[in-house]
Coordinates of C-alpha atoms (C1' of nucleotides) in Angstrom, one line a residue:
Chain A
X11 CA -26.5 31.2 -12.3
X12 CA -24.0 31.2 -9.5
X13 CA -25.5 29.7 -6.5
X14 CA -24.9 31.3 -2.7
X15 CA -22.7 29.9 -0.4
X16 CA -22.3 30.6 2.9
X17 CA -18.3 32.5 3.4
X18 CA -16.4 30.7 5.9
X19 CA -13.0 31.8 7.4
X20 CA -9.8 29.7 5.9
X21 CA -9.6 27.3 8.7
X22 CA -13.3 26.8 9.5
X23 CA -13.7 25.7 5.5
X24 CA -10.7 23.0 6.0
X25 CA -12.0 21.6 8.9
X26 CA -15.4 21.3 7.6
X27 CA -13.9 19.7 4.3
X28 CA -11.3 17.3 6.4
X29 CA -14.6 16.5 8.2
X30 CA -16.7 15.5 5.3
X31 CA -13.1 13.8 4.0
X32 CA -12.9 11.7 7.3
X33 CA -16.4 10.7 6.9
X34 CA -16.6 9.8 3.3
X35 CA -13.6 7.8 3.8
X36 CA -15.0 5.6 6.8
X37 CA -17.3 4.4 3.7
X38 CA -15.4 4.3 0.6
X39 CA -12.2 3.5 -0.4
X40 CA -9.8 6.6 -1.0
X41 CA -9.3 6.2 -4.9
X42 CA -13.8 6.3 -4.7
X43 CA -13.9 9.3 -3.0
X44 CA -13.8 11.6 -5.9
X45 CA -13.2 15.6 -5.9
X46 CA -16.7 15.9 -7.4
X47 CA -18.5 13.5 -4.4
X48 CA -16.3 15.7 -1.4
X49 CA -17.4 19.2 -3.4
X50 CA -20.8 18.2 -2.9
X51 CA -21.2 16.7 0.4
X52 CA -18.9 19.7 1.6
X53 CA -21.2 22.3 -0.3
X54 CA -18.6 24.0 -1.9
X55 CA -17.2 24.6 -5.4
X56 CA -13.9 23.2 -7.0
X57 CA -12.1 26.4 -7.2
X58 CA -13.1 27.1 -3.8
X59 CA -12.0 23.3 -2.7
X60 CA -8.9 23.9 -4.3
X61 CA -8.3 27.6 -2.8
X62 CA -7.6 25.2 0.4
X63 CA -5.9 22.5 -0.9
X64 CA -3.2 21.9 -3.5
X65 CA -5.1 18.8 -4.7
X66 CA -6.7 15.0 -3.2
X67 CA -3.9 14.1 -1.8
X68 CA -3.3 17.0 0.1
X69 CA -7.0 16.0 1.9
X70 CA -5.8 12.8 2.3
X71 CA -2.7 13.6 3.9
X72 CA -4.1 16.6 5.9
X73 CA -7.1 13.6 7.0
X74 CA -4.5 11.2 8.3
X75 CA -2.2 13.9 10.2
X76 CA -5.4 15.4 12.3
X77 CA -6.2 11.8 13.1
X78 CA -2.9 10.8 14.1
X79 CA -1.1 13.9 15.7
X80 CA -3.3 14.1 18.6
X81 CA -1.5 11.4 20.0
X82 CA 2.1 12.3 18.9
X83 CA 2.6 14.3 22.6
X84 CA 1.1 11.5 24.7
X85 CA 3.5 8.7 24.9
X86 CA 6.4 11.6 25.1
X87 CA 4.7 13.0 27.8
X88 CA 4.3 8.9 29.6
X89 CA 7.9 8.6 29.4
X90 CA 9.0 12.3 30.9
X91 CA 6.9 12.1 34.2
X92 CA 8.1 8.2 34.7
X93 CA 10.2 7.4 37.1
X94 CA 11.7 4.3 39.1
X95 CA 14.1 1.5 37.5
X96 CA 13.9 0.1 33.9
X97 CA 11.0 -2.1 34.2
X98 CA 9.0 0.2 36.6
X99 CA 9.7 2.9 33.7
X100 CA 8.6 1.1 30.7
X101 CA 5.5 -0.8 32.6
X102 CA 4.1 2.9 33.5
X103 CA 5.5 3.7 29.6
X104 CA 3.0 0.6 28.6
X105 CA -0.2 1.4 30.8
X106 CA 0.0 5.4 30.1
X107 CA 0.1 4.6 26.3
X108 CA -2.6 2.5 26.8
X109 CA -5.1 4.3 29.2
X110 CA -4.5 7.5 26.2
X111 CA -5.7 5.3 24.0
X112 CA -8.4 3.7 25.2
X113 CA -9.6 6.9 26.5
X114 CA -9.6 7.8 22.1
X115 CA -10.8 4.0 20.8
X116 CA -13.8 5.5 18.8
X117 CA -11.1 7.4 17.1
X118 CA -8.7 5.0 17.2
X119 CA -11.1 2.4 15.9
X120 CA -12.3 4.4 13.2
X121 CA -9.1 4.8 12.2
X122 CA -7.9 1.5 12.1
X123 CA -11.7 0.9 10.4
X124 CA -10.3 3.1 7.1
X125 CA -6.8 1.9 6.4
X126 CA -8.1 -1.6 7.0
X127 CA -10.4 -1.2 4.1
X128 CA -9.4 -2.5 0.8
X129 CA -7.4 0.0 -1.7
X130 CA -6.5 2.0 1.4
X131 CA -3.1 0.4 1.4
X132 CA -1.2 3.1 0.5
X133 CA -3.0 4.4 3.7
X134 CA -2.3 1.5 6.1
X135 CA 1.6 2.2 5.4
X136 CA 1.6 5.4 5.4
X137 CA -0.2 5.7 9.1
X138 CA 1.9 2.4 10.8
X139 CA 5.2 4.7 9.6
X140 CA 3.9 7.5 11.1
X141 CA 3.2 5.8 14.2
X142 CA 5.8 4.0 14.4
X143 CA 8.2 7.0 14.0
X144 CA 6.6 8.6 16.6
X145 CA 7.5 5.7 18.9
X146 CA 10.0 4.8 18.0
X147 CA 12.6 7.4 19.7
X148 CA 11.1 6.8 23.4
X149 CA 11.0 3.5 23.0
X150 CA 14.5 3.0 21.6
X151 CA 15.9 4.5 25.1
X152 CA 13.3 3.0 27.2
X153 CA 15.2 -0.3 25.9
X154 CA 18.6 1.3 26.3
X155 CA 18.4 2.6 29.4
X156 CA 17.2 -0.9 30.6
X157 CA 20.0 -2.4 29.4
X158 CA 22.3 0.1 30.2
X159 CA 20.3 -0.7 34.3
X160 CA 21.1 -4.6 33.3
X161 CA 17.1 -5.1 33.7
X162 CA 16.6 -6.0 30.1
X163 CA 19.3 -8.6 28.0
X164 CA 18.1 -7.7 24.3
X165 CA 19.2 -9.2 21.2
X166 CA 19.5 -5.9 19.8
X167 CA 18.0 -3.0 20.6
X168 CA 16.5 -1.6 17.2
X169 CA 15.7 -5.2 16.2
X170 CA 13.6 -5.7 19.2
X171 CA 12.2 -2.4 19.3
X172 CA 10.6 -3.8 16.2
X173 CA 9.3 -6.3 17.0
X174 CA 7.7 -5.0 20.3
X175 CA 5.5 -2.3 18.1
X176 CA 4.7 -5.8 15.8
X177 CA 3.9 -7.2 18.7
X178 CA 1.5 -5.0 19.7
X179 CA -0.2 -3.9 16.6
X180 CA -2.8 -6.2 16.4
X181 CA -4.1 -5.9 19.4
X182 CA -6.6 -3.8 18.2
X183 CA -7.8 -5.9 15.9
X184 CA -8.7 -8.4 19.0
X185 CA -10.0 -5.3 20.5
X186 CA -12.5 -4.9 18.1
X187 CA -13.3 -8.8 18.4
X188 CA -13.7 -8.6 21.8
X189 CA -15.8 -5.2 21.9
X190 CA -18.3 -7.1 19.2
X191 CA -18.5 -10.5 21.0
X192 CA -19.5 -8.0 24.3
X193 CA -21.3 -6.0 22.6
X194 CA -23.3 -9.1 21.2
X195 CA -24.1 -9.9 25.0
X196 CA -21.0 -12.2 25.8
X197 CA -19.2 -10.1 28.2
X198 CA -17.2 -12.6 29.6
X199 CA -16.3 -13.7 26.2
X200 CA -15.3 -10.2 25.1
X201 CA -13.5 -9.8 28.8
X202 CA -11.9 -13.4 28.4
X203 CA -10.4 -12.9 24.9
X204 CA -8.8 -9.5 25.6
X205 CA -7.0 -11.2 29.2
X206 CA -5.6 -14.0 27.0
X207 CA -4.3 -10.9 24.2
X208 CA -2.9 -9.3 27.0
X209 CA -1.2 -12.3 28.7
X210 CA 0.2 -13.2 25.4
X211 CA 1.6 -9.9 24.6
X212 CA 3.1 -9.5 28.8
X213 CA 4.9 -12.6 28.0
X214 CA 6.1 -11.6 24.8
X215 CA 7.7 -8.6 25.6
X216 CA 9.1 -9.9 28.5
X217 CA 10.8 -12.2 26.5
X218 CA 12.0 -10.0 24.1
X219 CA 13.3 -7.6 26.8
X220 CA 14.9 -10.9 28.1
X221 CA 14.1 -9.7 31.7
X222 CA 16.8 -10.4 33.8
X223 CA 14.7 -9.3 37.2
X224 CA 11.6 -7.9 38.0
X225 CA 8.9 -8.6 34.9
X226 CA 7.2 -5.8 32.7
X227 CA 3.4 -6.0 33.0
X228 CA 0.6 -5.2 30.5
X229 CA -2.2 -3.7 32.0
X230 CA -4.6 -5.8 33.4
X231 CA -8.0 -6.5 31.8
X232 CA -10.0 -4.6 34.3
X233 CA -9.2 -1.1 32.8
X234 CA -10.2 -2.3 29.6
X235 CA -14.3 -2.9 31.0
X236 CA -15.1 0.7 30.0
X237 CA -13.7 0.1 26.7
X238 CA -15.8 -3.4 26.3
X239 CA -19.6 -1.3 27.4
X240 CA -19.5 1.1 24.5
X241 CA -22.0 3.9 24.5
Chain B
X10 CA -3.8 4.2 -42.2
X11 CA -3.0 1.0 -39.9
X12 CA 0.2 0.0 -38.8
X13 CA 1.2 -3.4 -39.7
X14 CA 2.2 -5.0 -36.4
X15 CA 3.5 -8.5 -35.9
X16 CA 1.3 -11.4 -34.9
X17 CA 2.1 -13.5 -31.9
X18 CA 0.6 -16.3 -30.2
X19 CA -1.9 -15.2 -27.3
X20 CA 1.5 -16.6 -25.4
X21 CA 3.9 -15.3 -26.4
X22 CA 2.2 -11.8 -26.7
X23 CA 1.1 -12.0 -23.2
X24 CA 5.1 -12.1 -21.7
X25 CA 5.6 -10.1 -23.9
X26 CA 3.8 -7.6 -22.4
X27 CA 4.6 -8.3 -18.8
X28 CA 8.2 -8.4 -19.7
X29 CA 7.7 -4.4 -20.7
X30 CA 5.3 -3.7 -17.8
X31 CA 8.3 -5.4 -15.4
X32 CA 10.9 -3.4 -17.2
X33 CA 8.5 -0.4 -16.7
X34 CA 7.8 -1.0 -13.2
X35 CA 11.1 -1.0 -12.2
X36 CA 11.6 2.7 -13.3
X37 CA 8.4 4.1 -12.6
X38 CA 5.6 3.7 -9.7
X39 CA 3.0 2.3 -11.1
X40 CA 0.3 5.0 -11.3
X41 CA 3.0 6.3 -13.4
X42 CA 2.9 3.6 -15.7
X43 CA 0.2 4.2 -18.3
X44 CA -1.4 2.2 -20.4
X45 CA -0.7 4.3 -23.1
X46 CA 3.1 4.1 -21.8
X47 CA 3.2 0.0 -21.8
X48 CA 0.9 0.3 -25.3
X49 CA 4.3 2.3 -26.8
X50 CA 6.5 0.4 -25.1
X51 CA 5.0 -2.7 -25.9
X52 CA 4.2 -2.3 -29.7
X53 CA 0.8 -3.0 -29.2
X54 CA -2.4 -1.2 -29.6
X55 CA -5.0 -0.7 -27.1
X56 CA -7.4 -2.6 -28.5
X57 CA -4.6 -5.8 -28.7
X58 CA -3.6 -5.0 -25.2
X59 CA -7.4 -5.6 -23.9
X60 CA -7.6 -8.4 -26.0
X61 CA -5.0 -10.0 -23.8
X62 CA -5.8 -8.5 -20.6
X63 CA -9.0 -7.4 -18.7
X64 CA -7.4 -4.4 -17.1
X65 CA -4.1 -2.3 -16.0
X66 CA -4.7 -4.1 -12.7
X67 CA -5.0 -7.5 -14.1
X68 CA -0.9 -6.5 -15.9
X69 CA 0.3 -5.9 -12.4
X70 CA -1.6 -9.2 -10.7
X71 CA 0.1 -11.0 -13.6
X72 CA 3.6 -9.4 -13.0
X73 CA 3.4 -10.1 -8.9
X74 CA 2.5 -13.5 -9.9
X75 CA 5.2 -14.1 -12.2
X76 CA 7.5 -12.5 -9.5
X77 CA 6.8 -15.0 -6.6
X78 CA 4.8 -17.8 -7.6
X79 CA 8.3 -19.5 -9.0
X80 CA 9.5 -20.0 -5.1
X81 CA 6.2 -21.2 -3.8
X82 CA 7.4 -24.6 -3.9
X83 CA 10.8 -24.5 -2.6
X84 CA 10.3 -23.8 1.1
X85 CA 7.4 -27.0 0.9
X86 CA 9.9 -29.4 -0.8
X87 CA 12.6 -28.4 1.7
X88 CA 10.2 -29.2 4.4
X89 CA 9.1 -32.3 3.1
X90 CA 12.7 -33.7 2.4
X91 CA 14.3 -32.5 6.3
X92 CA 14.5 -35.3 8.9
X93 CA 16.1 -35.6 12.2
X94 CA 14.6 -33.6 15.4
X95 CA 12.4 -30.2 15.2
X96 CA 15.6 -28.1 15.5
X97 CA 17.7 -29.9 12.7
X98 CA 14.5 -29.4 10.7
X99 CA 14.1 -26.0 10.7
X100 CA 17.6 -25.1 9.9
X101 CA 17.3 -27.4 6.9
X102 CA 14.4 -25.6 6.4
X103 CA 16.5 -22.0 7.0
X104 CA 19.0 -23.5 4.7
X105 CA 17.2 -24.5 2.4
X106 CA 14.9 -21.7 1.7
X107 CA 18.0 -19.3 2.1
X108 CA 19.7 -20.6 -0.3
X109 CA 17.0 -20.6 -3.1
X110 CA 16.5 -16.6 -2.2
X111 CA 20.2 -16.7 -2.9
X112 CA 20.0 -18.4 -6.3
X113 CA 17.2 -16.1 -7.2
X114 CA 18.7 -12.9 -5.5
X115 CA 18.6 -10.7 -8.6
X116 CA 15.1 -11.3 -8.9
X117 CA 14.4 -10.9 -5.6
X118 CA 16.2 -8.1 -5.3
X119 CA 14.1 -6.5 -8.3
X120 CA 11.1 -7.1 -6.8
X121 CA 12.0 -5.3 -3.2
X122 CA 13.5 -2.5 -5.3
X123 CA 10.1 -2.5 -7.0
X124 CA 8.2 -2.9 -3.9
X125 CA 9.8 -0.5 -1.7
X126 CA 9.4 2.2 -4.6
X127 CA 7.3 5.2 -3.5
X128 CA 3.7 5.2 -4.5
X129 CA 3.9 1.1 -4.8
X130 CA 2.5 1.0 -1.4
X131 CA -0.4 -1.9 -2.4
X132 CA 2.4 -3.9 -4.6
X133 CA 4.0 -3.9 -1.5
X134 CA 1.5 -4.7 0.9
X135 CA -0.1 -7.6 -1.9
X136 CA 3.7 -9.0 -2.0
X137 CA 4.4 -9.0 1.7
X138 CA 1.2 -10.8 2.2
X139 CA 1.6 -13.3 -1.0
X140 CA 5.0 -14.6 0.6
X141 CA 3.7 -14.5 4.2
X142 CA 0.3 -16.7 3.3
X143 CA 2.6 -19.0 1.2
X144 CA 5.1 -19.5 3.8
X145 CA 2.8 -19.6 7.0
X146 CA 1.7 -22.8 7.1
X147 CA 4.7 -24.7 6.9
X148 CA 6.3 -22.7 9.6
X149 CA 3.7 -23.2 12.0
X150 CA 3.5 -27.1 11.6
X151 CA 7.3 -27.0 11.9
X152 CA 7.4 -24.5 15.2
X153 CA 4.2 -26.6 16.5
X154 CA 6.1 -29.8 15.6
X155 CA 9.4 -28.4 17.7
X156 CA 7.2 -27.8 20.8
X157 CA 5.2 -30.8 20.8
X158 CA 8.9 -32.1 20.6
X159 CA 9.7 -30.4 23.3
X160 CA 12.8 -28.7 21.5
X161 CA 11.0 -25.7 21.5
X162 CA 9.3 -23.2 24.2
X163 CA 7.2 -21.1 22.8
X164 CA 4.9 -18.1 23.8
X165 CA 2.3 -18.7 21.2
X166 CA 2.6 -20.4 18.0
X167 CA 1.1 -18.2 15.6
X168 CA 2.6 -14.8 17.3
X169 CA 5.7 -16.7 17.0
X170 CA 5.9 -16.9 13.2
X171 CA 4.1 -14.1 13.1
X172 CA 7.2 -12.1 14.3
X173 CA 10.1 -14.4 13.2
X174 CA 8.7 -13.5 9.3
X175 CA 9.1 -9.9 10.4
X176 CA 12.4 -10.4 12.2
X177 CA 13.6 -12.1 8.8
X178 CA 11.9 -9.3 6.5
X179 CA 14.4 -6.3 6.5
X180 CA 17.6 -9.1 6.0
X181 CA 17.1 -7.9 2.0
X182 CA 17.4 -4.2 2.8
X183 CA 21.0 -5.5 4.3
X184 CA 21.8 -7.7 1.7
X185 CA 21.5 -5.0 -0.6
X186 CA 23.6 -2.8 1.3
X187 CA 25.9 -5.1 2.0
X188 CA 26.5 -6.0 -2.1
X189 CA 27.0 -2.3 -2.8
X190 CA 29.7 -1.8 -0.3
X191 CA 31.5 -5.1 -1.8
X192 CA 30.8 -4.0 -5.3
X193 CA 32.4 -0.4 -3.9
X194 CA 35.8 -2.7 -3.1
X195 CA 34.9 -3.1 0.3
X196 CA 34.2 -6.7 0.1
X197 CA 35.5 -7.4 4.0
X198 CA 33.4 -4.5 5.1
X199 CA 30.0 -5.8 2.9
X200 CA 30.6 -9.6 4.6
X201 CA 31.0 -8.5 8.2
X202 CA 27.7 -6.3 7.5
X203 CA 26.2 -9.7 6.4
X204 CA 27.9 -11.4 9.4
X205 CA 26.6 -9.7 12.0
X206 CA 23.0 -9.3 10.7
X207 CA 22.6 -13.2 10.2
X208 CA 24.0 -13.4 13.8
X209 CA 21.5 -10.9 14.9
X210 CA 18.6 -13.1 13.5
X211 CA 20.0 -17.0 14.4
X212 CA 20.4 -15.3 18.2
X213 CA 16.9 -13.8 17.9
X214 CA 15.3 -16.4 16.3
X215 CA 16.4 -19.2 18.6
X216 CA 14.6 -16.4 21.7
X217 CA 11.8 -16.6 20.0
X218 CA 11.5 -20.2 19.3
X219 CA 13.0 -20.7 23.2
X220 CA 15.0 -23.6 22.3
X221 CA 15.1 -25.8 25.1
X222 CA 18.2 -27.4 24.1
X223 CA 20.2 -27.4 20.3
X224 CA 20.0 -23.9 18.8
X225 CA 18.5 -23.3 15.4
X226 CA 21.7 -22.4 13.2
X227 CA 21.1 -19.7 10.4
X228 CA 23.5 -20.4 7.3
X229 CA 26.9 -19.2 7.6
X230 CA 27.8 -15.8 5.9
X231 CA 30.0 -18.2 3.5
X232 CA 27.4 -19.1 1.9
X233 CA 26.5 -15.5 0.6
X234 CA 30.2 -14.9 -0.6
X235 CA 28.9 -15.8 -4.5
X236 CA 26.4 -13.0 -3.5
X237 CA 28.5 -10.1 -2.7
X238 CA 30.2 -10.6 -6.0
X239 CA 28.0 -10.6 -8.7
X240 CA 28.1 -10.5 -12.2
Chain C
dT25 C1' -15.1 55.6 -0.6
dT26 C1' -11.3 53.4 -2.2
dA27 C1' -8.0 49.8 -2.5
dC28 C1' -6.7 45.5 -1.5
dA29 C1' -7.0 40.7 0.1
dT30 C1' -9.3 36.5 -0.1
dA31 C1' -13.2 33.1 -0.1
dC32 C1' -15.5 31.3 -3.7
dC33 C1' -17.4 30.1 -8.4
dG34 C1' -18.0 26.7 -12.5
dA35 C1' -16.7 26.2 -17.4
dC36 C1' -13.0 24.1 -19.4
dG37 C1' -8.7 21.4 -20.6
dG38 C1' -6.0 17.4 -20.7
dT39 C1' -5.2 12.7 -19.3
dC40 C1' -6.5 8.3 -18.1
dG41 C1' -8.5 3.6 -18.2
dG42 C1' -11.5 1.2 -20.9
dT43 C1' -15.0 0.0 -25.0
dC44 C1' -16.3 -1.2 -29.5
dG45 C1' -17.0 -2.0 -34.3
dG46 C1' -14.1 -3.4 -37.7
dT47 C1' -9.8 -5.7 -40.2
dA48 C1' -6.6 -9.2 -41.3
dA49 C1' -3.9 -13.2 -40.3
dT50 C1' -4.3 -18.2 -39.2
dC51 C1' -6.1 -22.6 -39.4
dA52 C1' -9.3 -26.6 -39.9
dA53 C1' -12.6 -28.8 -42.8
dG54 C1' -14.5 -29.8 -47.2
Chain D
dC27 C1' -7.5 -24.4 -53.2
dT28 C1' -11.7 -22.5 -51.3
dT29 C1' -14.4 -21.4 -47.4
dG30 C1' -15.7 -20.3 -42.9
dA31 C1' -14.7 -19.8 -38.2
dT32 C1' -11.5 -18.2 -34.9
dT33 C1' -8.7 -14.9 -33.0
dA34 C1' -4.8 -11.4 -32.8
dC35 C1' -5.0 -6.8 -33.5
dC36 C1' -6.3 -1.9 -34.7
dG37 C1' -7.5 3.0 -33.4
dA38 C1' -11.4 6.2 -33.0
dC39 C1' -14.1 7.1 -29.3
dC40 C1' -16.2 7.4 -24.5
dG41 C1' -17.0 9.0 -19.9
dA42 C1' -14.8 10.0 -15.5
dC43 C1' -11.4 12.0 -13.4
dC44 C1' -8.2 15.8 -11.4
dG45 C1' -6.7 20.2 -11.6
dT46 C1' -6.6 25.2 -13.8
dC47 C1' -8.1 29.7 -14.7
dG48 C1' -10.5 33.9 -15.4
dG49 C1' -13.7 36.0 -13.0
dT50 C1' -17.1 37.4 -8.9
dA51 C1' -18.5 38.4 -4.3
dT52 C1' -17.4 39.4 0.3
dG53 C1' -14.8 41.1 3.8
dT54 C1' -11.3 44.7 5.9
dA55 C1' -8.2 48.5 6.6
dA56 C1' -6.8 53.2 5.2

DNA sequence: TTACATACCGACGGTCGGTCGGTAATCAAG
DNA sequence: CTTGATTACCGACCGACCGTCGGTATGTAA
């Protein structure tokens, strides 16, 4: 009765289910994606599923860490080789983040795709937190050490903090507007609506950094073309 | 064999039941709230519960409703009663709706509680986005009025209330603290918490709104002395 | 060859949300 | 007071689900 499988070594098999997870969940929401539908487009049994895994949520969990932690080192890494005053620092801070994650979108996108989906709010949360903790810390001093300089006059520094990573999160939502209207054939549209984003968000911050001197700047539209001509 | 069970009207039975899942809710996330659980609790059998609602989902819509849909109207009427310039108006308007979250704080307060509950990540999410679509519209006419006024200099309107909701969101989770360091004794300590954070938000707000001239006022921490000592 | 570790199997158990045929209380009409 | 329709209510039952468990097959080291 029992049916061959091919043997795989412990990691290989996660990967390949955490594949077929990721996949299955840029289509259906989390609570459809049932044991019995990831056994079978993963090809393996339920005991062996759960030799690897505790239980769902441990795919889920394991899913939304491998699509997230890739990025943990990145802005860290921005901040350590930046130098210059306050507003030199956290403009380089702002186009380093950036360039890393353009240079991911598809992933990024994809991401943003599944906890965007309805019943994957548990999801949503649990991936802003994450981000958002990750940021967090380098951000906080970025801030502090401007003020500290007497280039920024915040309200307060966790407060705006806050508000900055607010700011910015849905820009990715007008990035995928803008890649669709370019993708549709309006280029300049697509181009045009992610210069006004970016304006918006420049002045923002700057105002919430209360810039005493020199301005922060986003990065300009430009490096975004690549972004705009998918595959 | 049956158990004779009272009979309500379809009413009365129905609050009934929302008053246990409520009570229920406020214990237990709600995956952990079976039907079975609010059947028991309730006095009911399955096949009376169904007869009154279409699903579990459908008891937690109704609950959420319950929850919020009693302060729908108070931050409208405020609007529609304030007069004077854009700036006068919206601290009625901060006044105003303040001071209903105040008369309703132990619901309110019950409801974060809930919200903020591990595993009630989409009763969080549906709530956040229930008050923010409710109150939305009225803040944008009132920001949009302030800068057609000129009392106001804004970076974009709908960025704007975009992030003044979220600068106004966490004031709960200090309210909360703030009541159990006054119920503790330390009732200076809990109203300088209070102080401060309302200062926080009147300084950030009026960045945000980049009065030109008057500054938006937030209500005094007086007004939250019946707060700190409750029943 | 033996002994052990581990990748893997699938029948099974228990729980859950939801259905359905039936019962009894209520009420309006004759 | 009947009678008939409506509706609140019952609980056995269903299928889908997640996770367990005893057991098998494949590797690896002594």
């Amino acid at each position: 009765m029992n049916i061959k499988r091919s043997r795989m070594s412990a990691e290989d098999r996660r990967t390949a289910i955490l594949d077929v997870a990721t996949e299955l969940l840029s289509t259906h929401p989390w609570e459809e994606v049932t044991v019995a539908l990831l056994l079978e487009a993963a090809g393996i049994s339920k005991g062996g599923f759960y030799h690897h895994f505790t239980s769902k949520d441990d795919v889920l969990e394991a899913v939304l860490l491998r699509l997230t932690d890739a990025s943990t080192a990145a802005g860290q890494d921005v901040y350590e080789r930046s130098e210059g005053g306050a507003v030199a620092r956290f403009t380089a801070y702002l186009e380093g983040t950036t360039r890393w994650e353009l240079r991911h979108s598809d992933k990024i996108m994809g991401v943003i795709r599944i906890a965007m989906m309805e019943g994957n709010e548990a999801i949503f949360l649990k991936l802003e937190q994450e981000a958002r903790r990750r940021a967090t810390p380098v951000m906080r001093t970025l801030v502090a050490e401007g003020v500290r300089e007497g280039a920024f006059d915040v309200v307060d520094i966790d407060m705006t903090v806050d508000l900055l990573q607010h700011a910015w999160r849905m820009r990715w939502v007008v990035l995928a507007h803008a890649r669709e209207r370019s993708a549709a054939g309006d280029l300049f549209g697509g181009e045009t609506m992610l210069q006004e984003r970016l304006h918006l968000e420049e002045r923002m911050t700057n105002r919430l950094l209360g810039c005493t001197g020199a301005q922060v700047r986003m990065p300009r539209a430009g490096e975004f073309m690549d972004f705009l001509r998918p595959v």
